[in-house]
Amino acid sequence: MDKPVEWVYTDIVKDHFANPRNVLSDEASYKEDGKGIVGNIKCGDQMMMAIKVDKRGIITDCKWKTFGCASAIASTSILSEKVKGMKVEDAYNISPKDIAAELGGLPEHKIHCSVLGDKALRAAIDDYYKRKGMPNKIKRNNEQIICQCMNVTDKEIENAVKEGARTYSALQEKTKSGTVCGKCKDRVISLLEEYSGRHYK
Amino acid sequence: MKDRNVYLDNNATTPLHPEVKKAISGLFDIYGNASSLHFFGRQAKSAIETARADMASFINADPDEIIFVGSGSEANNTVLNMLSCCSALCSSKYGGKRQIIVSDIEHPCVIETSKCMGQKGMTVARAGVQRSGKIDIGRLKDMINENTVLVSIMMANNEIGTIQDIKSISDITHRNGALLHTDAVQAVGKLPVDVKELGVDFLSFSAHKIYGPKGIGALYARSKAPFCPFIRGGHQEKGRRAGTENTIGIIGMAAAIACRRNEMAQEARRLTRLKQRLKDFIKDNIDDISFNGHPEDCLPGTLNVSFKAAEGEAVMLYLDMEGIAVSTGSACASGSLEPSHVLLAIGMEAEDAHGAIRFSLGRETTDEDIDYVIERLPAVIKKVRGMSSSYFKKG
């Protein structure tokens, strides 16, 4: 009865889930330099991340909160450790794949939960740029979020189309757009047609 | 960390009753094929028929009206599939009627099968439910028409425990000349079930929800109801379900039901009391919660609670670390991205559905188990809410 039975998650995930690092407990008094909130609580996933950045542009602290499952908690916990000491430019480029690899892998259907942390981080960095008067550094300035749940922009959809996604399901696969509440489906399909027309006809 | 194992997921499945273990452990030498005419076959056949008669009497059916199948899901699939049979014989049995009605809170094995029926040309209508999980009978009345061949409404819901008034539903259904099926997998062995009194044409039930073995279920099919087999190619079960009988499963199921005869009523009172203890504790000690399901017409051991802003999978897994096994309506735990269709159907916000936890108590649940849950639960909810980006309550 008490033999250890394998979890669906790896031991690293389990460790970060059981003892999440850098949870923001004093939101009111925390003096962050940038803060981002992504996801949609209605769809069962929301992530808030706050960072402190020193004069050299290095992240000195990173704190977060989430309405999310075990893999969202674990992936954000490990990410929050990883970014401390990194330059904001470098932190901006961390991909969900890097995080999943550090966690020793995640079950296929859980990958979408783990992307929240890195999107929240980018939103926090954008906010930092805005506060510092460097809006030109914001890469997503001219982009529009189409999928609120997974925080997918029109630019990302366009890139996915350029990379070969020709159907709605291929786009879902590539960008994860429309994989949660599905309310953006019509919008995504019309963008798919628009970009397919622009780049391929 | 964990000091004991507390299993509160009895609606998912149950441990074997000691009497069932005893009954089946002596059976491994009864290996004859019940279809064979020799001694070995007759031995198996006789044990199966005794089991069938015992089980039939438990729900006030005739033995011939009980068909053994592999699971509750198979029983449900059998009923829905037979209606889309296009053979001339079946079409005449159903009078060419093409509409089926299923409720919004059916088990996926009914909902998904009904969608498939839709693709095969049937018209599928969905009966909505009220906040309590009860069928909106007035709207059901409006839905049924002369084209309706079958209404399928589950007797007790697996997630929120709400019990339907099957008798009233059967009156409406039969007044309109349609057949009534009820998925009673969560009901038989937990509540009194009398097929004649309920007036159902088909009723599905299963062994493993009531301390019997997995892989065995039964379908009650009223002797006068039309029937078309789902699994063909053998004369077993009077040609209604092919495949060599699962002798051990059948006898195990009968043993489980025999135990329910003696224990059901008393256990229902005990579980109601234990559930009330847990419910009162949660109500008095944890803020921002809501209870889901009908407050009275509910399975004795089922308690479904939404903890606001606490994501269900995280709660479930922290409870698992404490040794407490529950289940959740959160999408994350099910491997899909949608929260429970049952919770959405009763009108819950998706956010609350993602934070729903089901405690389902069973015959092995003790007062000490509830004490332990009461001791550990508040800290788990506090921990999850402490890191929740959507929980802003002070203190």
Coordinates of C-alpha atoms in Angstrom, one line a residue:
Chain A
M1 CA 0.0 0.0 0.0
D2 CA 2.7 2.4 0.9
K3 CA 5.1 1.6 -1.9
P4 CA 6.1 4.8 -3.7
V5 CA 4.0 5.1 -6.9
E6 CA 5.3 7.1 -9.8
W7 CA 3.8 10.5 -10.2
V8 CA 2.8 11.7 -13.7
Y9 CA 5.3 14.5 -13.0
T10 CA 9.1 14.2 -12.6
D11 CA 10.8 14.6 -9.2
I12 CA 12.0 18.1 -10.1
V13 CA 8.4 19.1 -10.9
K14 CA 7.3 17.6 -7.6
D15 CA 9.9 19.3 -5.6
H16 CA 9.1 22.8 -7.1
F17 CA 5.4 22.1 -6.7
A18 CA 5.8 21.0 -3.1
N19 CA 8.1 23.9 -2.2
P20 CA 7.5 26.7 -4.7
R21 CA 10.3 29.3 -4.8
N22 CA 9.8 33.0 -4.9
V23 CA 6.0 33.2 -4.4
L24 CA 5.0 36.8 -3.9
S25 CA 3.5 37.1 -0.5
D26 CA 3.6 40.8 0.2
E27 CA 2.2 42.2 -3.0
A28 CA 1.2 45.6 -1.6
S29 CA 4.7 46.4 -0.3
Y30 CA 6.7 44.8 -3.1
K31 CA 8.5 47.5 -5.1
E32 CA 8.9 45.9 -8.4
D33 CA 10.4 47.5 -11.5
G34 CA 8.1 45.5 -13.9
K35 CA 5.0 43.5 -13.5
G36 CA 3.0 41.3 -16.0
I37 CA -0.2 39.4 -15.8
V38 CA -1.2 36.9 -18.5
G39 CA -3.7 34.1 -19.0
N40 CA -7.4 34.1 -18.2
I41 CA -8.8 33.0 -15.0
K42 CA -12.0 31.9 -16.7
C43 CA -10.0 29.4 -18.6
G44 CA -8.4 28.1 -15.4
D45 CA -4.9 29.7 -15.8
Q46 CA -3.6 33.0 -14.7
M47 CA 0.0 34.1 -14.0
M48 CA 1.4 37.3 -12.4
M49 CA 5.1 37.9 -12.4
A50 CA 7.0 40.8 -10.9
I51 CA 10.7 41.6 -11.3
K52 CA 13.3 43.9 -9.8
V53 CA 16.1 45.1 -12.1
D54 CA 19.3 47.0 -11.2
K55 CA 21.0 49.8 -13.0
R56 CA 23.0 47.5 -15.2
G57 CA 19.8 45.9 -16.5
I58 CA 20.2 42.7 -14.5
I59 CA 17.3 41.0 -12.8
T60 CA 17.9 40.9 -9.1
D61 CA 14.6 39.5 -7.9
C62 CA 11.6 37.7 -9.4
K63 CA 8.4 36.9 -7.7
W64 CA 5.1 35.4 -8.9
K65 CA 1.6 34.3 -8.2
T66 CA -0.7 32.0 -10.1
F67 CA -4.1 30.5 -10.5
G68 CA -2.7 27.4 -12.1
C69 CA -2.0 23.7 -11.8
A70 CA 1.0 21.8 -10.6
S71 CA 3.0 22.2 -13.9
A72 CA 2.2 26.0 -14.0
I73 CA 3.4 26.3 -10.4
A74 CA 6.5 24.2 -10.9
S75 CA 7.6 25.7 -14.2
T76 CA 7.2 29.3 -12.9
S77 CA 9.0 28.4 -9.7
I78 CA 12.0 27.1 -11.6
L79 CA 11.9 30.0 -14.1
S80 CA 11.9 32.5 -11.2
E81 CA 15.1 31.0 -9.9
K82 CA 16.8 30.9 -13.3
V83 CA 16.2 34.5 -14.3
K84 CA 17.9 36.0 -11.2
G85 CA 21.2 37.4 -12.2
M86 CA 20.3 37.4 -15.9
K87 CA 20.2 40.4 -18.2
V88 CA 16.7 41.4 -19.1
E89 CA 17.5 40.9 -22.8
D90 CA 18.6 37.3 -22.1
A91 CA 15.7 36.5 -19.8
Y92 CA 13.4 37.7 -22.6
N93 CA 14.5 34.9 -24.8
I94 CA 14.0 32.0 -22.4
S95 CA 11.7 29.6 -24.2
P96 CA 9.1 27.2 -22.6
K97 CA 11.1 24.4 -24.1
D98 CA 14.1 25.4 -21.9
I99 CA 11.9 25.3 -18.8
A100 CA 10.3 22.0 -19.7
A101 CA 13.8 20.6 -20.2
E102 CA 15.0 21.9 -16.8
L103 CA 12.0 20.2 -15.2
G104 CA 13.0 16.9 -16.7
G105 CA 10.1 17.0 -19.1
L106 CA 6.3 17.6 -18.7
P107 CA 3.4 15.4 -19.9
E108 CA 2.4 16.5 -23.4
H109 CA -1.0 17.9 -22.4
K110 CA 0.7 20.0 -19.7
I111 CA 3.1 21.9 -21.9
H112 CA 0.5 24.6 -22.4
C113 CA 0.4 25.2 -18.6
S114 CA 4.1 25.8 -18.5
V115 CA 4.2 28.5 -21.1
L116 CA 2.3 30.9 -18.8
G117 CA 5.4 31.6 -16.7
D118 CA 7.6 32.7 -19.6
K119 CA 4.8 34.8 -21.1
A120 CA 4.3 36.5 -17.7
L121 CA 8.0 37.1 -17.5
R122 CA 8.1 38.8 -21.0
A123 CA 5.1 40.9 -20.0
A124 CA 6.9 42.0 -16.8
I125 CA 10.0 42.9 -18.8
D126 CA 7.9 44.9 -21.3
D127 CA 6.4 46.7 -18.3
Y128 CA 9.9 47.4 -17.1
Y129 CA 10.9 48.9 -20.4
K130 CA 7.8 51.0 -20.4
R131 CA 8.4 52.3 -16.9
K132 CA 12.1 53.1 -17.8
G133 CA 11.1 55.0 -20.9
M134 CA 12.4 52.5 -23.3
P135 CA 9.2 51.5 -25.2
N136 CA 11.2 51.0 -28.4
K137 CA 12.6 47.8 -26.7
I138 CA 9.2 46.3 -26.4
K139 CA 9.0 43.7 -29.1
R140 CA 5.3 43.2 -28.8
N141 CA 4.5 46.9 -29.0
N142 CA 2.7 46.6 -32.3
E143 CA 1.3 43.2 -31.7
Q144 CA -2.2 42.4 -30.6
I145 CA -3.1 39.6 -28.3
I146 CA -5.6 37.4 -30.1
C147 CA -5.9 34.4 -27.8
Q148 CA -6.4 35.7 -24.3
C149 CA -6.0 32.4 -22.6
M150 CA -2.7 31.5 -24.0
N151 CA -1.6 35.0 -24.6
V152 CA -0.9 34.5 -28.3
T153 CA -0.4 37.5 -30.5
D154 CA -1.2 38.2 -34.2
K155 CA 2.5 38.3 -34.9
E156 CA 3.0 34.8 -33.5
I157 CA 0.1 33.5 -35.6
E158 CA 1.6 35.2 -38.6
N159 CA 5.0 33.6 -37.9
A160 CA 3.3 30.2 -37.5
V161 CA 1.6 30.6 -40.9
K162 CA 5.0 31.5 -42.4
E163 CA 6.5 28.4 -40.8
G164 CA 3.9 26.2 -42.6
A165 CA 0.8 26.1 -40.5
R166 CA -2.1 26.0 -43.0
T167 CA -5.0 24.8 -40.9
Y168 CA -6.6 25.8 -37.7
S169 CA -5.5 22.7 -36.0
A170 CA -1.9 23.1 -37.2
L171 CA -2.0 26.7 -35.8
Q172 CA -3.3 25.4 -32.5
E173 CA -0.5 22.9 -32.4
K174 CA 2.2 25.5 -33.1
T175 CA 1.0 28.4 -31.1
K176 CA -1.4 26.8 -28.6
S177 CA -3.9 29.5 -29.6
G178 CA -7.5 28.6 -29.1
T179 CA -6.6 25.5 -27.1
V180 CA -8.4 26.6 -23.9
C181 CA -11.7 28.4 -24.0
G182 CA -11.8 28.5 -27.8
K183 CA -13.5 31.9 -28.0
C184 CA -10.8 33.3 -30.3
K185 CA -11.4 30.5 -32.9
D186 CA -13.2 32.7 -35.5
R187 CA -10.6 35.5 -35.1
V188 CA -7.7 33.1 -35.5
I189 CA -9.3 31.5 -38.6
S190 CA -9.8 34.9 -40.3
L191 CA -6.1 35.8 -39.5
L192 CA -5.1 32.4 -40.9
E193 CA -6.9 33.2 -44.2
E194 CA -5.5 36.7 -44.2
Y195 CA -1.9 35.7 -43.6
S196 CA -2.1 32.7 -46.0
G197 CA -3.3 35.1 -48.6
R198 CA -0.6 37.6 -47.9
H199 CA 2.3 35.1 -47.8
Y200 CA 1.3 32.4 -50.2
K201 CA -1.1 33.5 -52.9
Chain B
M1 CA 3.7 15.2 5.5
K2 CA 1.4 12.3 5.3
D3 CA 0.4 10.3 8.3
R4 CA -2.2 8.1 6.8
N5 CA -3.9 7.2 3.5
V6 CA -7.5 8.4 3.2
Y7 CA -9.4 7.3 0.2
L8 CA -12.2 9.7 -0.7
D9 CA -12.6 8.9 -4.3
N10 CA -15.2 6.2 -4.0
N11 CA -17.2 7.6 -6.9
A12 CA -14.3 6.8 -9.2
T13 CA -14.0 3.2 -7.9
T14 CA -14.1 1.3 -4.7
P15 CA -12.0 -1.2 -2.9
L16 CA -13.3 -4.8 -3.0
H17 CA -15.6 -5.8 -0.1
P18 CA -13.9 -8.6 2.0
E19 CA -17.0 -10.8 1.3
V20 CA -16.4 -10.3 -2.5
K21 CA -12.8 -11.2 -2.1
K22 CA -13.8 -14.4 -0.3
A23 CA -16.5 -15.2 -2.9
I24 CA -14.2 -14.8 -5.9
S25 CA -11.0 -16.3 -4.4
G26 CA -12.7 -19.7 -4.4
L27 CA -13.7 -19.4 -8.1
F28 CA -10.5 -19.7 -10.0
D29 CA -11.0 -23.4 -10.5
I30 CA -14.4 -22.9 -12.1
Y31 CA -13.0 -22.4 -15.5
G32 CA -15.5 -24.2 -17.7
N33 CA -17.1 -22.2 -20.6
A34 CA -20.7 -21.6 -19.6
S35 CA -21.7 -22.5 -23.1
S36 CA -20.3 -26.0 -22.9
L37 CA -22.6 -28.8 -22.2
H38 CA -20.2 -30.9 -20.1
F39 CA -19.8 -30.8 -16.4
F40 CA -17.3 -28.0 -16.3
G41 CA -19.5 -25.8 -18.5
R42 CA -22.6 -26.6 -16.5
Q43 CA -20.8 -25.7 -13.3
A44 CA -20.0 -22.3 -14.6
K45 CA -23.5 -21.8 -16.1
S46 CA -25.2 -22.7 -12.9
A47 CA -23.1 -20.3 -10.9
I48 CA -23.8 -17.5 -13.4
E49 CA -27.6 -18.1 -13.4
T50 CA -27.7 -18.1 -9.6
A51 CA -25.9 -14.7 -9.7
R52 CA -28.2 -13.4 -12.3
A53 CA -31.3 -14.3 -10.3
D54 CA -29.9 -12.7 -7.1
M55 CA -29.0 -9.5 -8.9
A56 CA -32.3 -9.3 -10.8
S57 CA -34.3 -9.6 -7.5
F58 CA -32.2 -6.8 -6.0
I59 CA -33.7 -4.3 -8.5
N60 CA -37.0 -6.1 -8.9
A61 CA -36.3 -7.4 -12.4
D62 CA -36.8 -10.8 -13.9
P63 CA -33.6 -12.8 -14.4
D64 CA -34.0 -12.8 -18.2
E65 CA -34.0 -9.0 -18.1
I66 CA -30.4 -8.9 -16.9
I67 CA -27.7 -8.8 -19.5
F68 CA -24.1 -9.0 -18.3
V69 CA -21.7 -6.7 -20.0
G70 CA -18.1 -5.5 -19.5
S71 CA -18.8 -2.2 -17.8
G72 CA -21.3 0.5 -17.2
S73 CA -19.9 2.3 -20.3
E74 CA -20.7 -0.7 -22.4
A75 CA -24.2 -0.9 -21.0
N76 CA -24.8 2.7 -21.9
N77 CA -23.2 2.3 -25.4
T78 CA -25.4 -0.7 -26.0
V79 CA -28.6 1.2 -25.4
L80 CA -27.7 4.3 -27.5
N81 CA -26.2 2.3 -30.3
M82 CA -29.2 0.1 -30.9
L83 CA -31.4 3.1 -31.7
S84 CA -29.3 4.1 -34.7
C85 CA -29.5 0.6 -36.2
C86 CA -30.8 1.1 -39.7
S87 CA -32.0 -2.5 -40.3
A88 CA -35.6 -2.7 -41.4
L89 CA -36.3 -4.9 -38.4
C90 CA -35.0 -2.3 -35.9
S91 CA -36.5 0.7 -37.7
S92 CA -39.9 -0.9 -37.5
K93 CA -39.3 -1.6 -33.8
Y94 CA -38.7 2.0 -33.2
G95 CA -41.4 3.2 -35.5
G96 CA -39.0 5.2 -37.6
K97 CA -38.5 7.7 -34.7
R98 CA -35.2 9.5 -34.9
Q99 CA -34.8 11.8 -31.9
I100 CA -33.0 11.0 -28.7
I101 CA -32.8 13.2 -25.6
V102 CA -29.8 13.1 -23.2
S103 CA -29.1 15.4 -20.3
D104 CA -26.2 17.8 -20.1
I105 CA -24.8 16.1 -17.1
E106 CA -24.5 12.5 -18.5
H107 CA -21.3 10.6 -18.2
P108 CA -19.1 11.1 -21.3
C109 CA -19.9 7.5 -22.4
V110 CA -23.5 8.7 -23.0
I111 CA -22.7 12.2 -24.3
E112 CA -20.0 11.2 -26.7
T113 CA -22.0 8.2 -28.0
S114 CA -25.0 10.5 -28.5
K115 CA -22.8 12.8 -30.6
C116 CA -21.9 9.8 -32.7
M117 CA -25.6 9.0 -33.1
G118 CA -26.0 12.5 -34.3
Q119 CA -23.4 11.9 -37.0
K120 CA -25.3 8.8 -38.0
G121 CA -28.4 10.8 -38.7
M122 CA -30.3 10.8 -35.4
T123 CA -31.5 14.1 -33.9
V124 CA -29.9 14.6 -30.5
A125 CA -31.5 17.0 -28.1
R126 CA -29.9 18.0 -24.8
A127 CA -32.0 18.3 -21.6
G128 CA -30.6 21.1 -19.4
V129 CA -30.4 21.0 -15.7
Q130 CA -31.0 23.5 -12.9
R131 CA -28.4 24.9 -10.5
S132 CA -29.0 21.9 -8.2
G133 CA -28.3 19.5 -11.0
K134 CA -31.9 18.5 -11.3
I135 CA -33.4 18.0 -14.7
D136 CA -35.6 20.9 -15.8
I137 CA -38.7 18.7 -16.1
G138 CA -40.8 21.5 -17.7
R139 CA -38.3 22.0 -20.5
L140 CA -37.9 18.2 -20.9
K141 CA -41.7 18.0 -21.4
D142 CA -41.4 20.6 -24.2
M143 CA -38.6 18.7 -25.9
I144 CA -40.2 15.3 -26.1
N145 CA -42.3 14.8 -29.2
E146 CA -43.8 12.1 -31.4
N147 CA -40.4 11.7 -33.0
T148 CA -38.6 10.9 -29.7
V149 CA -37.4 7.3 -29.5
L150 CA -35.3 7.4 -26.3
V151 CA -34.7 9.6 -23.3
S152 CA -31.5 8.9 -21.3
I153 CA -31.1 10.6 -18.0
M154 CA -28.7 9.4 -15.3
M155 CA -30.2 8.5 -12.0
A156 CA -27.4 9.9 -9.7
N157 CA -24.6 12.1 -10.9
N158 CA -21.1 11.0 -10.3
E159 CA -19.6 14.5 -9.8
I160 CA -22.2 16.4 -7.8
G161 CA -24.3 13.4 -6.5
T162 CA -27.7 14.9 -7.5
I163 CA -30.4 12.3 -7.7
Q164 CA -33.1 12.7 -10.4
D165 CA -36.8 12.0 -10.0
I166 CA -36.7 9.1 -12.5
K167 CA -40.3 8.2 -11.8
S168 CA -41.6 11.6 -13.0
I169 CA -39.3 11.5 -16.0
S170 CA -40.5 8.0 -16.9
D171 CA -44.1 9.1 -16.8
I172 CA -43.5 12.0 -19.2
T173 CA -41.4 9.8 -21.5
H174 CA -43.9 7.0 -21.7
R175 CA -46.9 9.4 -22.1
N176 CA -45.1 10.4 -25.3
G177 CA -44.4 6.8 -26.4
A178 CA -40.7 7.0 -26.0
L179 CA -38.3 4.6 -24.2
L180 CA -36.4 5.6 -21.0
H181 CA -32.9 4.6 -20.2
T182 CA -31.2 5.5 -17.0
D183 CA -27.5 5.3 -16.2
A184 CA -27.7 4.0 -12.6
V185 CA -24.0 3.2 -12.2
Q186 CA -23.8 5.6 -9.1
A187 CA -27.2 4.6 -7.9
V188 CA -27.6 0.8 -7.7
G189 CA -26.3 -0.4 -4.4
K190 CA -26.3 3.1 -2.9
L191 CA -30.0 3.9 -3.2
P192 CA -33.1 1.7 -3.4
V193 CA -33.7 0.9 -7.0
D194 CA -36.8 -0.8 -8.2
V195 CA -37.1 -0.9 -12.0
K196 CA -40.8 -1.5 -12.0
E197 CA -41.6 1.3 -9.7
L198 CA -39.3 3.6 -11.6
G199 CA -40.8 2.5 -14.9
V200 CA -37.5 2.4 -16.8
D201 CA -37.0 0.4 -20.0
F202 CA -33.2 0.2 -19.7
L203 CA -31.0 0.7 -16.7
S204 CA -27.2 0.4 -16.6
F205 CA -25.2 -0.6 -13.5
S206 CA -21.7 -1.7 -12.6
A207 CA -19.9 -3.7 -9.9
H208 CA -16.8 -1.7 -9.2
K209 CA -18.6 1.4 -7.8
I210 CA -20.1 -0.8 -5.1
Y211 CA -17.1 -2.8 -3.8
G212 CA -17.2 -5.4 -6.6
P213 CA -14.6 -6.2 -9.2
K214 CA -13.8 -4.0 -12.2
G215 CA -14.6 -5.1 -15.8
I216 CA -18.2 -6.3 -15.1
G217 CA -21.5 -4.5 -15.5
A218 CA -25.0 -5.2 -16.2
L219 CA -27.8 -3.9 -18.3
Y220 CA -31.4 -4.2 -17.3
A221 CA -33.6 -4.4 -20.5
R222 CA -37.3 -4.6 -19.9
S223 CA -38.6 -7.8 -21.4
K224 CA -41.0 -5.9 -23.7
A225 CA -38.5 -3.3 -24.8
P226 CA -36.9 -3.6 -28.2
F227 CA -33.3 -4.8 -28.3
C228 CA -30.5 -4.9 -30.8
P229 CA -27.1 -6.3 -29.7
F230 CA -24.0 -4.1 -29.6
I231 CA -21.6 -7.0 -29.6
R232 CA -22.6 -9.8 -32.0
G233 CA -21.4 -13.3 -32.9
G234 CA -22.4 -15.5 -30.0
H235 CA -25.5 -16.9 -28.4
Q236 CA -24.4 -15.8 -24.9
E237 CA -26.9 -13.8 -22.9
K238 CA -29.7 -15.1 -25.2
G239 CA -28.0 -13.6 -28.2
R240 CA -28.0 -10.1 -26.7
R241 CA -24.3 -9.9 -25.9
A242 CA -21.7 -12.1 -27.5
G243 CA -18.5 -13.2 -25.7
T244 CA -17.7 -15.9 -23.2
E245 CA -19.1 -14.9 -19.8
N246 CA -16.8 -13.4 -17.2
T247 CA -17.7 -16.0 -14.6
I248 CA -15.5 -14.5 -11.8
G249 CA -16.7 -11.0 -12.5
I250 CA -20.4 -12.0 -12.6
I251 CA -20.2 -13.9 -9.3
G252 CA -18.1 -11.1 -7.8
M253 CA -20.8 -8.6 -8.8
A254 CA -23.5 -10.7 -7.3
A255 CA -21.5 -11.0 -4.1
A256 CA -21.1 -7.2 -4.0
I257 CA -24.8 -6.8 -4.5
A258 CA -25.6 -9.3 -1.8
C259 CA -23.5 -7.2 0.6
R260 CA -25.3 -4.1 -0.4
R261 CA -28.6 -5.7 0.5
N262 CA -27.4 -6.0 4.1
E263 CA -25.3 -2.9 4.4
M264 CA -26.8 -0.2 2.1
A265 CA -29.3 1.4 4.3
Q266 CA -27.1 1.6 7.4
E267 CA -24.1 2.7 5.4
A268 CA -26.1 5.5 3.8
R269 CA -27.0 6.9 7.2
R270 CA -23.4 6.6 8.3
L271 CA -22.0 8.3 5.2
T272 CA -24.6 11.1 5.4
R273 CA -23.4 11.8 9.0
L274 CA -19.7 11.7 8.0
K275 CA -20.3 13.9 5.0
Q276 CA -22.3 16.4 7.2
R277 CA -19.3 16.6 9.6
L278 CA -16.9 17.4 6.7
K279 CA -19.4 19.8 5.2
D280 CA -20.1 21.7 8.4
F281 CA -16.4 22.0 9.1
I282 CA -15.7 23.4 5.7
K283 CA -18.6 25.8 6.0
D284 CA -17.5 27.1 9.4
N285 CA -13.8 27.2 8.8
I286 CA -12.9 28.0 5.2
D287 CA -14.1 31.2 3.5
D288 CA -15.3 31.7 0.0
I289 CA -16.6 28.2 -0.7
S290 CA -19.7 26.9 -2.3
F291 CA -21.3 23.5 -2.3
N292 CA -22.4 22.0 -5.6
G293 CA -25.2 19.6 -6.1
H294 CA -28.6 19.2 -4.6
P295 CA -28.6 19.8 -0.8
E296 CA -31.0 16.9 0.0
D297 CA -31.4 14.7 -3.1
C298 CA -27.8 13.8 -3.2
L299 CA -25.8 10.6 -3.0
P300 CA -25.0 10.0 0.7
G301 CA -21.2 10.0 0.4
T302 CA -20.7 12.7 -2.3
L303 CA -19.6 16.2 -1.4
N304 CA -18.6 18.6 -4.1
V305 CA -17.1 21.9 -3.0
S306 CA -15.7 24.9 -4.9
F307 CA -12.8 26.7 -3.2
K308 CA -12.7 30.1 -4.8
A309 CA -9.4 31.0 -6.5
A310 CA -7.8 27.7 -5.6
E311 CA -7.0 25.7 -8.7
G312 CA -8.4 22.2 -8.3
E313 CA -5.5 20.2 -9.6
A314 CA -3.0 21.9 -7.3
V315 CA -5.4 21.3 -4.4
M316 CA -5.8 17.7 -5.3
L317 CA -2.1 17.1 -5.6
Y318 CA -1.3 18.8 -2.3
L319 CA -3.9 16.7 -0.7
D320 CA -2.4 13.6 -2.3
M321 CA 0.9 14.6 -0.7
E322 CA -0.9 14.5 2.6
G323 CA -2.2 11.0 1.7
I324 CA -5.8 12.2 0.9
A325 CA -7.2 11.0 -2.4
V326 CA -10.0 13.2 -4.0
S327 CA -10.9 14.3 -7.5
T328 CA -11.4 17.6 -9.2
G329 CA -13.5 19.3 -11.8
S330 CA -10.4 21.2 -13.0
A331 CA -9.5 20.8 -16.6
C332 CA -5.9 20.3 -15.7
A333 CA -6.4 17.0 -13.9
S334 CA -8.5 15.4 -16.7
G335 CA -5.9 16.0 -19.4
S336 CA -8.4 18.1 -21.4
L337 CA -8.5 21.9 -21.3
E338 CA -12.1 22.2 -20.4
P339 CA -13.3 22.1 -16.8
S340 CA -16.0 19.6 -15.9
H341 CA -19.0 19.7 -18.3
V342 CA -21.3 18.8 -15.3
L343 CA -20.2 21.9 -13.4
L344 CA -20.6 24.1 -16.4
A345 CA -24.0 22.6 -17.1
I346 CA -25.3 23.6 -13.6
G347 CA -24.3 27.1 -14.5
M348 CA -21.0 27.5 -12.6
E349 CA -18.4 30.0 -13.9
A350 CA -15.5 28.2 -15.4
E351 CA -13.3 29.7 -12.8
D352 CA -15.2 28.1 -10.0
A353 CA -15.4 24.8 -11.9
H354 CA -11.6 24.8 -12.0
G355 CA -11.6 25.0 -8.2
A356 CA -14.1 22.2 -7.5
I357 CA -13.1 19.3 -5.4
R358 CA -15.1 16.1 -5.0
F359 CA -14.9 14.1 -1.8
S360 CA -16.6 10.8 -2.3
L361 CA -16.9 8.7 0.9
G362 CA -17.3 4.9 1.0
R363 CA -17.8 2.0 3.3
E364 CA -14.2 2.1 4.5
T365 CA -14.3 5.8 5.4
T366 CA -14.1 6.3 9.2
D367 CA -14.5 9.2 11.6
E368 CA -10.7 9.2 12.0
D369 CA -10.4 9.7 8.2
I370 CA -12.7 12.8 8.4
D371 CA -10.7 14.0 11.4
Y372 CA -7.5 13.8 9.4
V373 CA -9.0 15.6 6.4
I374 CA -10.3 18.3 8.7
E375 CA -6.9 18.7 10.2
R376 CA -5.0 18.9 6.8
L377 CA -7.5 20.6 4.4
P378 CA -7.3 24.2 5.7
A379 CA -3.6 24.4 5.3
V380 CA -3.7 23.1 1.8
I381 CA -6.4 25.6 0.7
K382 CA -4.4 28.4 2.5
K383 CA -1.2 27.4 0.6
V384 CA -2.9 27.4 -2.8
R385 CA -4.7 30.6 -2.2
G386 CA -1.5 32.1 -0.8
M387 CA 0.1 31.8 -4.2
S388 CA -3.1 32.5 -6.1
S389 CA -3.0 35.5 -8.4
S390 CA -6.8 35.8 -8.1
Y391 CA -7.4 35.6 -4.4
F392 CA -7.4 39.0 -2.7
K393 CA -9.2 38.4 0.5
K394 CA -7.4 39.9 3.5
G395 CA -6.2 37.7 6.3

